[in-house]
Coordinates of C-alpha atoms and ligand atoms in Angstrom, one line a residue:
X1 CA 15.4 -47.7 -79.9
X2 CA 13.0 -49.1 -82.5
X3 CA 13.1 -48.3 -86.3
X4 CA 9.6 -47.4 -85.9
X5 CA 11.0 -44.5 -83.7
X6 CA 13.7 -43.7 -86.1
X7 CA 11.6 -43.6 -89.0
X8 CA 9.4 -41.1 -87.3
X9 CA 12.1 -38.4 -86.5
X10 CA 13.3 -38.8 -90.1
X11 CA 10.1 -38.0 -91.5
X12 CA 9.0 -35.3 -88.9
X13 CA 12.4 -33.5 -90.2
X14 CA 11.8 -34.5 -93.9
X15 CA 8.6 -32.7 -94.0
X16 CA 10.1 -29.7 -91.9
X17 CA 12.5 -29.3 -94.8
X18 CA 10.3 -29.8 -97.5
X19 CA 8.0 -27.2 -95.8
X20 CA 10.8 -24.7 -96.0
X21 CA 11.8 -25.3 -99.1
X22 CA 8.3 -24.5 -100.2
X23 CA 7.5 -21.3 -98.0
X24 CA 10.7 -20.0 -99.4
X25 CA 10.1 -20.5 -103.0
X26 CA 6.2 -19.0 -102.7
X27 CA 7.8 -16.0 -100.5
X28 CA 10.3 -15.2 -103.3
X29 CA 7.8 -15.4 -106.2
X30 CA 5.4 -13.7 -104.3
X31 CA 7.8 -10.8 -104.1
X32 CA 8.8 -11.5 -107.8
X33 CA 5.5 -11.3 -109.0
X34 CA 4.7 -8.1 -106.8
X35 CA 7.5 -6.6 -108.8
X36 CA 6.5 -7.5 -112.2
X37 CA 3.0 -6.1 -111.2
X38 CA 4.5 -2.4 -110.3
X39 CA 6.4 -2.5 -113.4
X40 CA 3.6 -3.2 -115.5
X41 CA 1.5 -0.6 -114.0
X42 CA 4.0 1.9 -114.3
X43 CA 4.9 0.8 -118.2
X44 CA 1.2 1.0 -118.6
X45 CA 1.1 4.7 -117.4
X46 CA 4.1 6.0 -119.6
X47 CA 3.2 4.2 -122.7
X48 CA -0.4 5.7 -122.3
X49 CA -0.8 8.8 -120.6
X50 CA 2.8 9.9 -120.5
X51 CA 1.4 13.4 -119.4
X52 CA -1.1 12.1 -116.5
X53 CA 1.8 13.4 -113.9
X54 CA -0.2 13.0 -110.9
X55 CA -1.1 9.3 -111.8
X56 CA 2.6 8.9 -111.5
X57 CA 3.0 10.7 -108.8
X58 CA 0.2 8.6 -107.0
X59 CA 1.7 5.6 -108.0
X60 CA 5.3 6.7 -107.1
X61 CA 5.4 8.7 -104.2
X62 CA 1.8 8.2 -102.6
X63 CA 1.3 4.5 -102.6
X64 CA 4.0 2.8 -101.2
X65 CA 3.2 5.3 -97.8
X66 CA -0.2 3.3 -97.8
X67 CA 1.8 -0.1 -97.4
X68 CA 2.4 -1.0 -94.2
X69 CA 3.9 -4.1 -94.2
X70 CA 6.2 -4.7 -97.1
X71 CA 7.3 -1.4 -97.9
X72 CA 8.7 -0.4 -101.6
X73 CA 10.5 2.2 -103.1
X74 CA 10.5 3.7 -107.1
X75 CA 12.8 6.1 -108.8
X76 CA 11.7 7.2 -112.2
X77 CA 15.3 8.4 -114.2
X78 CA 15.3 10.2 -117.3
X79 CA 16.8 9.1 -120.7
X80 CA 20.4 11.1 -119.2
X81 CA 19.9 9.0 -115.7
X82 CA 18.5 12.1 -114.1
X83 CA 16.0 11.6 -111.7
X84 CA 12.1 12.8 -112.4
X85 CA 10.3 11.2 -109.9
X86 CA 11.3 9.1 -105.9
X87 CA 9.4 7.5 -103.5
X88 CA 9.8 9.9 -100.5
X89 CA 12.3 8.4 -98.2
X90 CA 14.2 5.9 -100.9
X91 CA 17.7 8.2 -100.8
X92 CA 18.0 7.1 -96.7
X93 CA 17.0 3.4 -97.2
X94 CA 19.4 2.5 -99.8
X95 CA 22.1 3.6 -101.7
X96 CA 21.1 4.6 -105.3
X97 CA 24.4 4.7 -106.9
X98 CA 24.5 0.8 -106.0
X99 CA 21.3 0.2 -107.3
X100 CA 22.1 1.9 -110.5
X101 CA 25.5 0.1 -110.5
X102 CA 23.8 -3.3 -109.5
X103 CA 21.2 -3.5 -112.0
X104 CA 22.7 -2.2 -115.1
X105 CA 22.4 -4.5 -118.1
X106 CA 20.7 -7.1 -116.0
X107 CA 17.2 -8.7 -117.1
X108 CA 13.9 -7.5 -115.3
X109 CA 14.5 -10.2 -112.7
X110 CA 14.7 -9.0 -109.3
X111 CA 18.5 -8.9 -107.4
X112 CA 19.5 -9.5 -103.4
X113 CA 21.2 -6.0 -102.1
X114 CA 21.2 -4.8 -98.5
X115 CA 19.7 -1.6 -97.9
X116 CA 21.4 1.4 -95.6
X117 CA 20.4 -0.2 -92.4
X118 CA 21.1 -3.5 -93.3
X119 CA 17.7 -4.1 -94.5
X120 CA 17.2 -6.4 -96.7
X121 CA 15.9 -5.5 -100.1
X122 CA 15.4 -6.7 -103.6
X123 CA 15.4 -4.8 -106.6
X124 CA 15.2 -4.7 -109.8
X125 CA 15.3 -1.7 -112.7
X126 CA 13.6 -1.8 -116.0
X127 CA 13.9 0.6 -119.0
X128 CA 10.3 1.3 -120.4
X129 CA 9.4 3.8 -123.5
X130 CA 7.3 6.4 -122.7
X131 CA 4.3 7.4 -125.1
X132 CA 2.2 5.6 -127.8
X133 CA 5.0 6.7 -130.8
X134 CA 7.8 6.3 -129.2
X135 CA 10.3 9.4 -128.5
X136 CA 12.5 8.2 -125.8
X137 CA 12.7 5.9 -122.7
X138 CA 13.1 6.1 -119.3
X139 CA 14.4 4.1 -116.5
X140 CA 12.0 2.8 -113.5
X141 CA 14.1 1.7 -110.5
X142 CA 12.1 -1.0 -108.1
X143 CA 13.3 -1.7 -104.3
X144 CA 11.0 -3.6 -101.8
X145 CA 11.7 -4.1 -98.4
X146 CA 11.8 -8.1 -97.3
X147 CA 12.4 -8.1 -94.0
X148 CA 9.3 -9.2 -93.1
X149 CA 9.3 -12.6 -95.0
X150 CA 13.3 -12.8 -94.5
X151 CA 12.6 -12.2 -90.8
X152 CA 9.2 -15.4 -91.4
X153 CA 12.3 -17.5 -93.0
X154 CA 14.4 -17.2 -90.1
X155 CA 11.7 -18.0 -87.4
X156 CA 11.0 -21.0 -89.5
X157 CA 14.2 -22.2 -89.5
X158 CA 14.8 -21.9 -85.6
X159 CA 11.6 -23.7 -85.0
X160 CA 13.1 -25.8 -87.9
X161 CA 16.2 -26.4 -85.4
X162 CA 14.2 -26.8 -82.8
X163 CA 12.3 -29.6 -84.0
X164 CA 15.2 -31.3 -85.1
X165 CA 16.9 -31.0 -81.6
X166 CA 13.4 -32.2 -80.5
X167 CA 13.0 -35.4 -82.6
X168 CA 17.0 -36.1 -81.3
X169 CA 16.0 -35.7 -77.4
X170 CA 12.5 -36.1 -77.0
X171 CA 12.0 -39.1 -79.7
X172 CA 14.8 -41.4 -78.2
X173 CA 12.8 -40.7 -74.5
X174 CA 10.0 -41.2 -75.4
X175 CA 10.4 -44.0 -77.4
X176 CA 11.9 -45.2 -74.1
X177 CA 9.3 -44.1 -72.4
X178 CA 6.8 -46.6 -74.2
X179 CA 9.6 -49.5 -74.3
X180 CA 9.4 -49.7 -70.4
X181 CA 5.5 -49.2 -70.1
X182 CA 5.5 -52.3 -72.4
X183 CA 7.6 -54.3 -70.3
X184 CA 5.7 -53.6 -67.5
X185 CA 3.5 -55.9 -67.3
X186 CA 6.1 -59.0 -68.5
X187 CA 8.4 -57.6 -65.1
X188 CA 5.0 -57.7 -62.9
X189 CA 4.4 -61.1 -64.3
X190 CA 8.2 -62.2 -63.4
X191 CA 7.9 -60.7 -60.5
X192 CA 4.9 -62.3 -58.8
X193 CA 6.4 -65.8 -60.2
X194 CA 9.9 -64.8 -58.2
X195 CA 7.8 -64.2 -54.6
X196 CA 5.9 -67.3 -55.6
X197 CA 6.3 -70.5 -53.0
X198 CA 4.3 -73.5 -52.1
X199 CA 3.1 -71.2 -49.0
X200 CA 1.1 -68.3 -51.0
X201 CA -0.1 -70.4 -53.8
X202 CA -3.1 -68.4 -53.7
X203 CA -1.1 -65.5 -55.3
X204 CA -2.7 -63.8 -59.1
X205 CA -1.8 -61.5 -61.6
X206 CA -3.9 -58.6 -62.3
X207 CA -3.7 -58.7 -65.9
X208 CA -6.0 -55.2 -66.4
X209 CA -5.2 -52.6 -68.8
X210 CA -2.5 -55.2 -70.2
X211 CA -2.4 -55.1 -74.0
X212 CA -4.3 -58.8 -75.2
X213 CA -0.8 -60.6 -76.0
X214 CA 0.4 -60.0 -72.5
X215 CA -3.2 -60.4 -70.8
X216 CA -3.7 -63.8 -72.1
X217 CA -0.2 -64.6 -70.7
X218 CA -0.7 -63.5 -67.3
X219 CA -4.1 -65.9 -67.7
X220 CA -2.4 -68.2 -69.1
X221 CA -0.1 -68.3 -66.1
X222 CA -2.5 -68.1 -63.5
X223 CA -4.1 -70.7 -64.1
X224 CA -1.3 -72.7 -63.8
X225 CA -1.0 -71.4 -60.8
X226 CA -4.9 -72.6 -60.0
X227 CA -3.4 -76.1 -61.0
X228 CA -0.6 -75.9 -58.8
X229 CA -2.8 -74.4 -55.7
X230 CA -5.4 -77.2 -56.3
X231 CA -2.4 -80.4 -56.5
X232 CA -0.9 -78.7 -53.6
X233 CA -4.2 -78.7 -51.7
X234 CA -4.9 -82.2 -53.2
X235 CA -1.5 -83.5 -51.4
X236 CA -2.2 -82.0 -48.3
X237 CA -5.7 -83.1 -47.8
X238 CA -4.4 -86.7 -48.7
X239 CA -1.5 -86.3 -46.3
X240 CA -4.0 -85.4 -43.5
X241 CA -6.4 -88.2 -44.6
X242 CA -3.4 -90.5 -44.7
X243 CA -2.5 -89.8 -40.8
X244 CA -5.9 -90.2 -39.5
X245 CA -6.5 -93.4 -41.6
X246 CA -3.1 -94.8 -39.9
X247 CA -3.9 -93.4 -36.3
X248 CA -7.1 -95.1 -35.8
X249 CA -5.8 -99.0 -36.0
X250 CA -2.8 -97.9 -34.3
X251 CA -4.6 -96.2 -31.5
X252 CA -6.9 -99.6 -31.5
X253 CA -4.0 -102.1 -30.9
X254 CA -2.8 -99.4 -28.7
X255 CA -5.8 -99.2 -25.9
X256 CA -6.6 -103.4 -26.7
X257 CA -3.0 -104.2 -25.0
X258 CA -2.9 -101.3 -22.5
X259 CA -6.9 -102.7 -21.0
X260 CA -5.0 -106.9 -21.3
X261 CA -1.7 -105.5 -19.2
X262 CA -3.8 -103.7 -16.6
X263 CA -4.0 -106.9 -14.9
X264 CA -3.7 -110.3 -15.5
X265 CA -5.9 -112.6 -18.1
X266 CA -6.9 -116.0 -19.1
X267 CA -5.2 -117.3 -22.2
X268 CA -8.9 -116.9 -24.0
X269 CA -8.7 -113.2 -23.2
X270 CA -5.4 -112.7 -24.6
X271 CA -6.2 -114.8 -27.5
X272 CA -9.3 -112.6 -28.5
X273 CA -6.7 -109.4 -28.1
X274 CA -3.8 -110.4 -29.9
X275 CA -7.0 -111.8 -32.5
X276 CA -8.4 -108.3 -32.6
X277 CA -4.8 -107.0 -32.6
X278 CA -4.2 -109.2 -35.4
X279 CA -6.8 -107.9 -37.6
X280 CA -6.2 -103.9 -37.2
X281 CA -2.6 -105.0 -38.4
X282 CA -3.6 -106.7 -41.5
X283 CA -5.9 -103.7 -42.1
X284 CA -2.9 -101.2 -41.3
X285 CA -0.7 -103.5 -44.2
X286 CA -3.2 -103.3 -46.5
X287 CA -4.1 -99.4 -46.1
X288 CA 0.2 -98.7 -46.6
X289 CA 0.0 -101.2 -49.1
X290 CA -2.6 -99.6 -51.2
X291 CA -0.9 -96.4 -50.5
X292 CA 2.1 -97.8 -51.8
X293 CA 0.4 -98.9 -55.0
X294 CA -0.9 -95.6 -55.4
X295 CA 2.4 -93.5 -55.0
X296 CA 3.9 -96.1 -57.3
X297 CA 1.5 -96.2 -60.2
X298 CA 2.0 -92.1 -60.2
X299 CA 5.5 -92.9 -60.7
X300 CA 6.8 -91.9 -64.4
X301 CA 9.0 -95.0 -64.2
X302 CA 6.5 -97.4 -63.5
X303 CA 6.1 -100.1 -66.0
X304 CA 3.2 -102.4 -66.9
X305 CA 3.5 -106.2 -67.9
X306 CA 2.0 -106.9 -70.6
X307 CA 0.6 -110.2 -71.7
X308 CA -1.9 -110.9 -74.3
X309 CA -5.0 -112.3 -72.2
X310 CA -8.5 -113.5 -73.0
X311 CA -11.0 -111.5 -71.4
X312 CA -13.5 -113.8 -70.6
X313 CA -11.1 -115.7 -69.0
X314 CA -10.5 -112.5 -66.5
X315 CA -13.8 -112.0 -65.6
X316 CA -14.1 -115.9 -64.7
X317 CA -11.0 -115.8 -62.1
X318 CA -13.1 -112.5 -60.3
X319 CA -16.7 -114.4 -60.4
X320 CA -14.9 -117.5 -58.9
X321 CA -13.3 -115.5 -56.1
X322 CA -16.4 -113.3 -55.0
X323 CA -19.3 -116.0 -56.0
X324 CA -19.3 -117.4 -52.5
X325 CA -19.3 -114.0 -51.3
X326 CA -22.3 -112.9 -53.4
X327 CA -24.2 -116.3 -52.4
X328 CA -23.6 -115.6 -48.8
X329 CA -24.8 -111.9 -49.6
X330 CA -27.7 -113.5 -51.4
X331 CA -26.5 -111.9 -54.4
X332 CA -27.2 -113.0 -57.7
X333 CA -23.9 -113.0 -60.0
X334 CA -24.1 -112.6 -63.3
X335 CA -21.1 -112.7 -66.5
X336 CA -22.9 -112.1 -69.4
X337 CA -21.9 -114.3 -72.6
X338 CA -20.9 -112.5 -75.7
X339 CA -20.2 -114.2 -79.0
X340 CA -16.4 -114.0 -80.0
X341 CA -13.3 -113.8 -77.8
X342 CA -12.2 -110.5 -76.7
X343 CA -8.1 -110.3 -76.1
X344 CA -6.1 -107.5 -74.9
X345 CA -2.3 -106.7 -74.5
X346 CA -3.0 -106.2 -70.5
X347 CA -1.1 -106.6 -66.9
X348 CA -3.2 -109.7 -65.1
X349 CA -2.5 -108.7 -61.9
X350 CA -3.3 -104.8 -62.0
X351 CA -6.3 -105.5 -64.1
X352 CA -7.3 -108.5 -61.8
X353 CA -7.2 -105.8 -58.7
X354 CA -9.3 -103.3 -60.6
X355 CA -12.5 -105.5 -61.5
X356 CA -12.0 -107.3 -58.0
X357 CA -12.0 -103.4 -56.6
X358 CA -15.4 -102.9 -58.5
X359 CA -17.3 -105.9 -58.0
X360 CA -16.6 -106.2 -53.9
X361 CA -17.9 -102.7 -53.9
X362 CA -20.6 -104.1 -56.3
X363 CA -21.3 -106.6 -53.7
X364 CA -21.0 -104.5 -51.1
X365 CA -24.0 -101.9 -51.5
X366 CA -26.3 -104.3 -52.9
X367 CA -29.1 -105.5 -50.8
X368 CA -30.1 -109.6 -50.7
X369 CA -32.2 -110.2 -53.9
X370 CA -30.0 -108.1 -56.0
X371 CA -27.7 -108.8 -59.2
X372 CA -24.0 -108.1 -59.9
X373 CA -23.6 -108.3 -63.6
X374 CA -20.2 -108.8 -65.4
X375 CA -20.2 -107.7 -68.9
X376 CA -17.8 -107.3 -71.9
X377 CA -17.8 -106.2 -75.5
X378 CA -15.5 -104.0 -77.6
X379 CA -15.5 -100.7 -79.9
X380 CA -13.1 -101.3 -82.3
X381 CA -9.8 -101.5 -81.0
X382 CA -11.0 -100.7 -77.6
X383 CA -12.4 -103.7 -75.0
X384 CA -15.3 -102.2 -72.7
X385 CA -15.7 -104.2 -69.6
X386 CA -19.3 -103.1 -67.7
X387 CA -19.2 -104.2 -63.5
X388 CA -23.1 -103.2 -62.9
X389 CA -25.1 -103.9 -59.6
X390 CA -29.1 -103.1 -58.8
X391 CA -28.0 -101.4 -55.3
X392 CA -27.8 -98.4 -53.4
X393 CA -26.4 -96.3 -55.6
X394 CA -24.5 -93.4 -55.7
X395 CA -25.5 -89.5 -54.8
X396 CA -25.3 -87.6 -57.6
X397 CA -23.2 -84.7 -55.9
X398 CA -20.9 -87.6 -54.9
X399 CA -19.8 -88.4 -58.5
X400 CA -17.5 -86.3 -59.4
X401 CA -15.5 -87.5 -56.1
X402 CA -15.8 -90.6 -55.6
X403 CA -12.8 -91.3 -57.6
X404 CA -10.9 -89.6 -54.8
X405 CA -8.7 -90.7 -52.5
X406 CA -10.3 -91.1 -49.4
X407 CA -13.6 -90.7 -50.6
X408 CA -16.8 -92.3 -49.0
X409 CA -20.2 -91.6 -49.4
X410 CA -20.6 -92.0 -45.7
X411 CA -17.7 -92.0 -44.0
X412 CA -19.0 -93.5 -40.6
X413 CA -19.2 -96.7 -42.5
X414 CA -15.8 -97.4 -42.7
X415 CA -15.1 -98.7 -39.5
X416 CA -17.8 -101.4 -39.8
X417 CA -17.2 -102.4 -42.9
X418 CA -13.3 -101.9 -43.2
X419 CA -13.6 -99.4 -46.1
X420 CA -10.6 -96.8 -47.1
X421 CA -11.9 -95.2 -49.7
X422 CA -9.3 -96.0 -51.8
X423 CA -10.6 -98.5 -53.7
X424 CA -12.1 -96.7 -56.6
X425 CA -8.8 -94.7 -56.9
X426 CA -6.7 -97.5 -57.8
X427 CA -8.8 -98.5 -60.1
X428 CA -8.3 -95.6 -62.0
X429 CA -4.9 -95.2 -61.4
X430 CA -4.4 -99.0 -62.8
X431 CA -7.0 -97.5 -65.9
X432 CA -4.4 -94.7 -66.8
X433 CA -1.6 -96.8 -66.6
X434 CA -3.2 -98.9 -69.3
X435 CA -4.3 -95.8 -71.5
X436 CA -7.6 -96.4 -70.5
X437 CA -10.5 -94.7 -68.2
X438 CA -13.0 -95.5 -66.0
X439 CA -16.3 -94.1 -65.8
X440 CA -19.3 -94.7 -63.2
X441 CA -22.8 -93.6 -64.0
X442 CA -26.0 -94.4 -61.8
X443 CA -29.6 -93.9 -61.4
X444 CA -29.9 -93.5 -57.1
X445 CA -32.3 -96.6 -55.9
X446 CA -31.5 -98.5 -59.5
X447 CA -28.1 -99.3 -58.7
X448 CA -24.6 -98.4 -60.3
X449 CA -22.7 -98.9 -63.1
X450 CA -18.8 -98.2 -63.6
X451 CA -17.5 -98.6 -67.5
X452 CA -13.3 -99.1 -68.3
X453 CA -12.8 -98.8 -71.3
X454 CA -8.7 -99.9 -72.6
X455 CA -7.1 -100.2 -76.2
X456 CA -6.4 -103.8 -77.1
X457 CA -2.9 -102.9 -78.2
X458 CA -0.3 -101.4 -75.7
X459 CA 0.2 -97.8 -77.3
X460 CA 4.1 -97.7 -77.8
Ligands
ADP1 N1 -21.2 -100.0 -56.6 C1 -21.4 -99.0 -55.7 N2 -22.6 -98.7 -55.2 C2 -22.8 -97.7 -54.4 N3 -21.8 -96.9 -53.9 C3 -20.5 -97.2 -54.3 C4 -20.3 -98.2 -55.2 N4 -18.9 -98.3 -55.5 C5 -18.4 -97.3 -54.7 N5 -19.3 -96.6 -54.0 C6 -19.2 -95.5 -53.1 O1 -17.9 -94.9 -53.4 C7 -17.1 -94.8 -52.3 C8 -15.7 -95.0 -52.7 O2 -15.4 -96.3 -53.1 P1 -14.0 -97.0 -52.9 O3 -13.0 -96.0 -53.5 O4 -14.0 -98.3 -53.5 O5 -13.8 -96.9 -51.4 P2 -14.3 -98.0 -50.3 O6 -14.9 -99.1 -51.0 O7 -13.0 -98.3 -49.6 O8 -15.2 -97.2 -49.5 C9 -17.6 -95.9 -51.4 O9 -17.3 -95.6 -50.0 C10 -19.1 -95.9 -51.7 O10 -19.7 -94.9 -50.9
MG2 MG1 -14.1 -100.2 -52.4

């Protein structure tokens, strides 16, 4: 149980106690002072008006009928002990002898006794002069009835008992009570992780009426599991995309050779099918060998190797592969100069692929009369390398996908022109493996530009 718990029974009884303590004391001096009162009164009366005999008589045998609820009783004894004056009544609620016997040579304060009937009483006997010039004195004998408060104490102290019982049961159950509505929410939230699989993904905790701690947890886990339901959906998508991508060159060498061994062909006719033949294959190797690249640059355990190499010397090897290209395309290519040599810790090859990825894509949606411009610069410690064309550009709802796998603008194009969409991917992919990013921005019908940015020093 928590000490919070335990230091709430404690003081729930604590102040019981003290409560107690405190109706008992008032009760007593309550009665005390009630006491002191009817002495004083009675003193009064016999020092004063020691002949007003129906004062006395009033305040002696007439009064204490009137009282209801605490009853009292007064003897008045002469100077020999002989009775003058009693409360009707006092003989049969207690025994006088004992009072006497009790009280003698005792101060004015009061004294515990039990009456005839087991009542409880308190008394108290006083001796007091009578007249102005003193002659003689006589005794005034006091008894009031406290069963009514004694009988208050004792309901106090059951509820007293009670409460204590109360704080022993009910505390620990309740406290245990609250414990399990707390964890709650942490068993509902290790629950629906337990029932989770890669089959109901789309699975959520309801995180209302959950205290903020826990709320932000359950958030905090869903949307890990909105990560894991979009990778998952990501894979399969790209596993679908993979199969159809594979099926169509297959299926084309497939019917090719089934139409050439329906019957028999000149050696020209088979030489234009094993031609045709030829090239889906060399597509097929190169869509399974960009796959490959792919699954490999996700790989932790890939490693990069670095060299330290000029930049201007990279974008010279690409512009000397694609210029004939471009010429034939009746492209204009462009490197741009820029003052001071740029070098970077990069891998050749990778980073040779990536700008050869971007510039036959450059090339490849720009009209005759266009430009494909090569640029470099650097930000500090970080080598920007611009690949920008003045062609078709890109949709601007396609953007945010054409990094995809798989991804074309228009797909129909891709048997014409050979295109797998996976172009701009690998770029990326060779991007992150450097530390680096890739960006493309574009203004549709004013062509496209794509920006990698890369440290110049490996990060280690
Ligand atoms: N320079 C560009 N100008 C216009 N569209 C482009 C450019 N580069 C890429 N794209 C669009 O992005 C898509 C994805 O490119 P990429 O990943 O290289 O695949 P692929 O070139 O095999 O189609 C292309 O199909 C094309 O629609
Ligand atoms: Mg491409």
């Amino acid at each position: 149980m928590s000490p919070g718990c335990n230091n709430g029974r404690y003081a729930i009884r604590w102040i019981t106690a003290s409560l107690y303590i405190v109706l008992r004391t008032e009760l007593d001096r309550s009665t005390e002072l009630f006491l002191a009162d009817k002495l004083h009164v009675l003193r009064t009366m016999l020092r004063e008006r020691p002949d007003d005999e129906d004062g006395l008589r009033e305040e002696i045998e007439l009064e204490s009928e009137a009282r209801r609820y605490q009853q009292f009783y007064i003897r008045l004894l002469d100077e020999h002990g002989v009775p003058i004056m009693t409360t009707p009544g006092m003989d049969e609620q207690l025994d006088l002898a004992e009072l006497a016997s009790r009280t003698r040579g005792r101060s004015e304060r009061s004294i515990a006794m039990a009456g005839r009937h087991g009542q409880p009483l308190r008394v108290t006997s006083a001796t007091v002069t009578v007249g102005t010039l003193p002659t003689h004195s006589d005794t005034v004998q006091i008894a009031i009835d406290v069963s009514q408060e004694v009988e208050l104490l004792a309901r106090y102290r059951m509820w007293f008992w009670g409460i204590l019982l109360a704080t022993s049961i009910l505390f620990p159950l309740v406290g245990y009570r609250i414990a399990r509505h707390g964890i709650r929410p942490v068993e509902e939230i290790a629950a629906t992780a337990r029932r989770i699989t890669s089959t109901n993904l789309r699975e959520r905790i309801g995180s209302e009426g959950y205290p903020s701690e826990l709320a932000s947890l359950a958030g905090t886990f869903n949307e890990m599991l909105e990560r894991l339901e979009e990778s998952f959906e990501r894979i399969s998508r790209f596993t679908a995309d993979i199969a159809h991508d594979l099926r169509t060159p297959v299926n084309n060498i497939r019917g090719e050779a089934e139409v050439a061994l329906a019957r028999a062909r000149t050696v020209d006719e088979y030489r234009d099918v094993l031609e045709s033949s030829l090239e889906e294959a060399v597509r097929l190797s190169e869509l399974i060998g960009d796959l490959l690249f792919l699954a490999r640059a996700e790989s932790p355990l890939t490693e990069l190797h670095r060299e330290n190499m000029n930049i201007s010397e990279l974008l010279t090897t690409v512009r000397d592969y694609y210029e004939a290209s471009a010429t034939d395309a009746g492209i204009s290519f462009v490197v741009k100069e820029w003052a001071h040599p740029l070098n970077a810790e990069l891998d050749r090859s990778l980073m040779l692929r990536a700008v050869s990825n971007l510039v036959s894509n450059a090339i490849a949606h720009t009209l005759p009369g266009g430009t494909v411009t090569l640029a470099a610069t650097n930000e500090d410690a970080v080598i920007r390398i611009e690949i920008s064309d003045t062609g078709v550009g890109i949709p601007a709802e396609a953007i945010p996908s054409v990094f995809d796998r798989f991804f074309r603008v228009d797909p129909s194009r891709s048997k014409i022109s050979g295109s797998t969409g996976l172009g701009l991917a690998i770029v990326q992919s060779i991007l992150a493996l450097h530390g680096g990013s890739a960006e493309i921005t574009n203004q549709l019908g004013h062509g496209t530009r794509v920006t990698l940015r890369m440290p110049v020093l490996a990060m280690r």
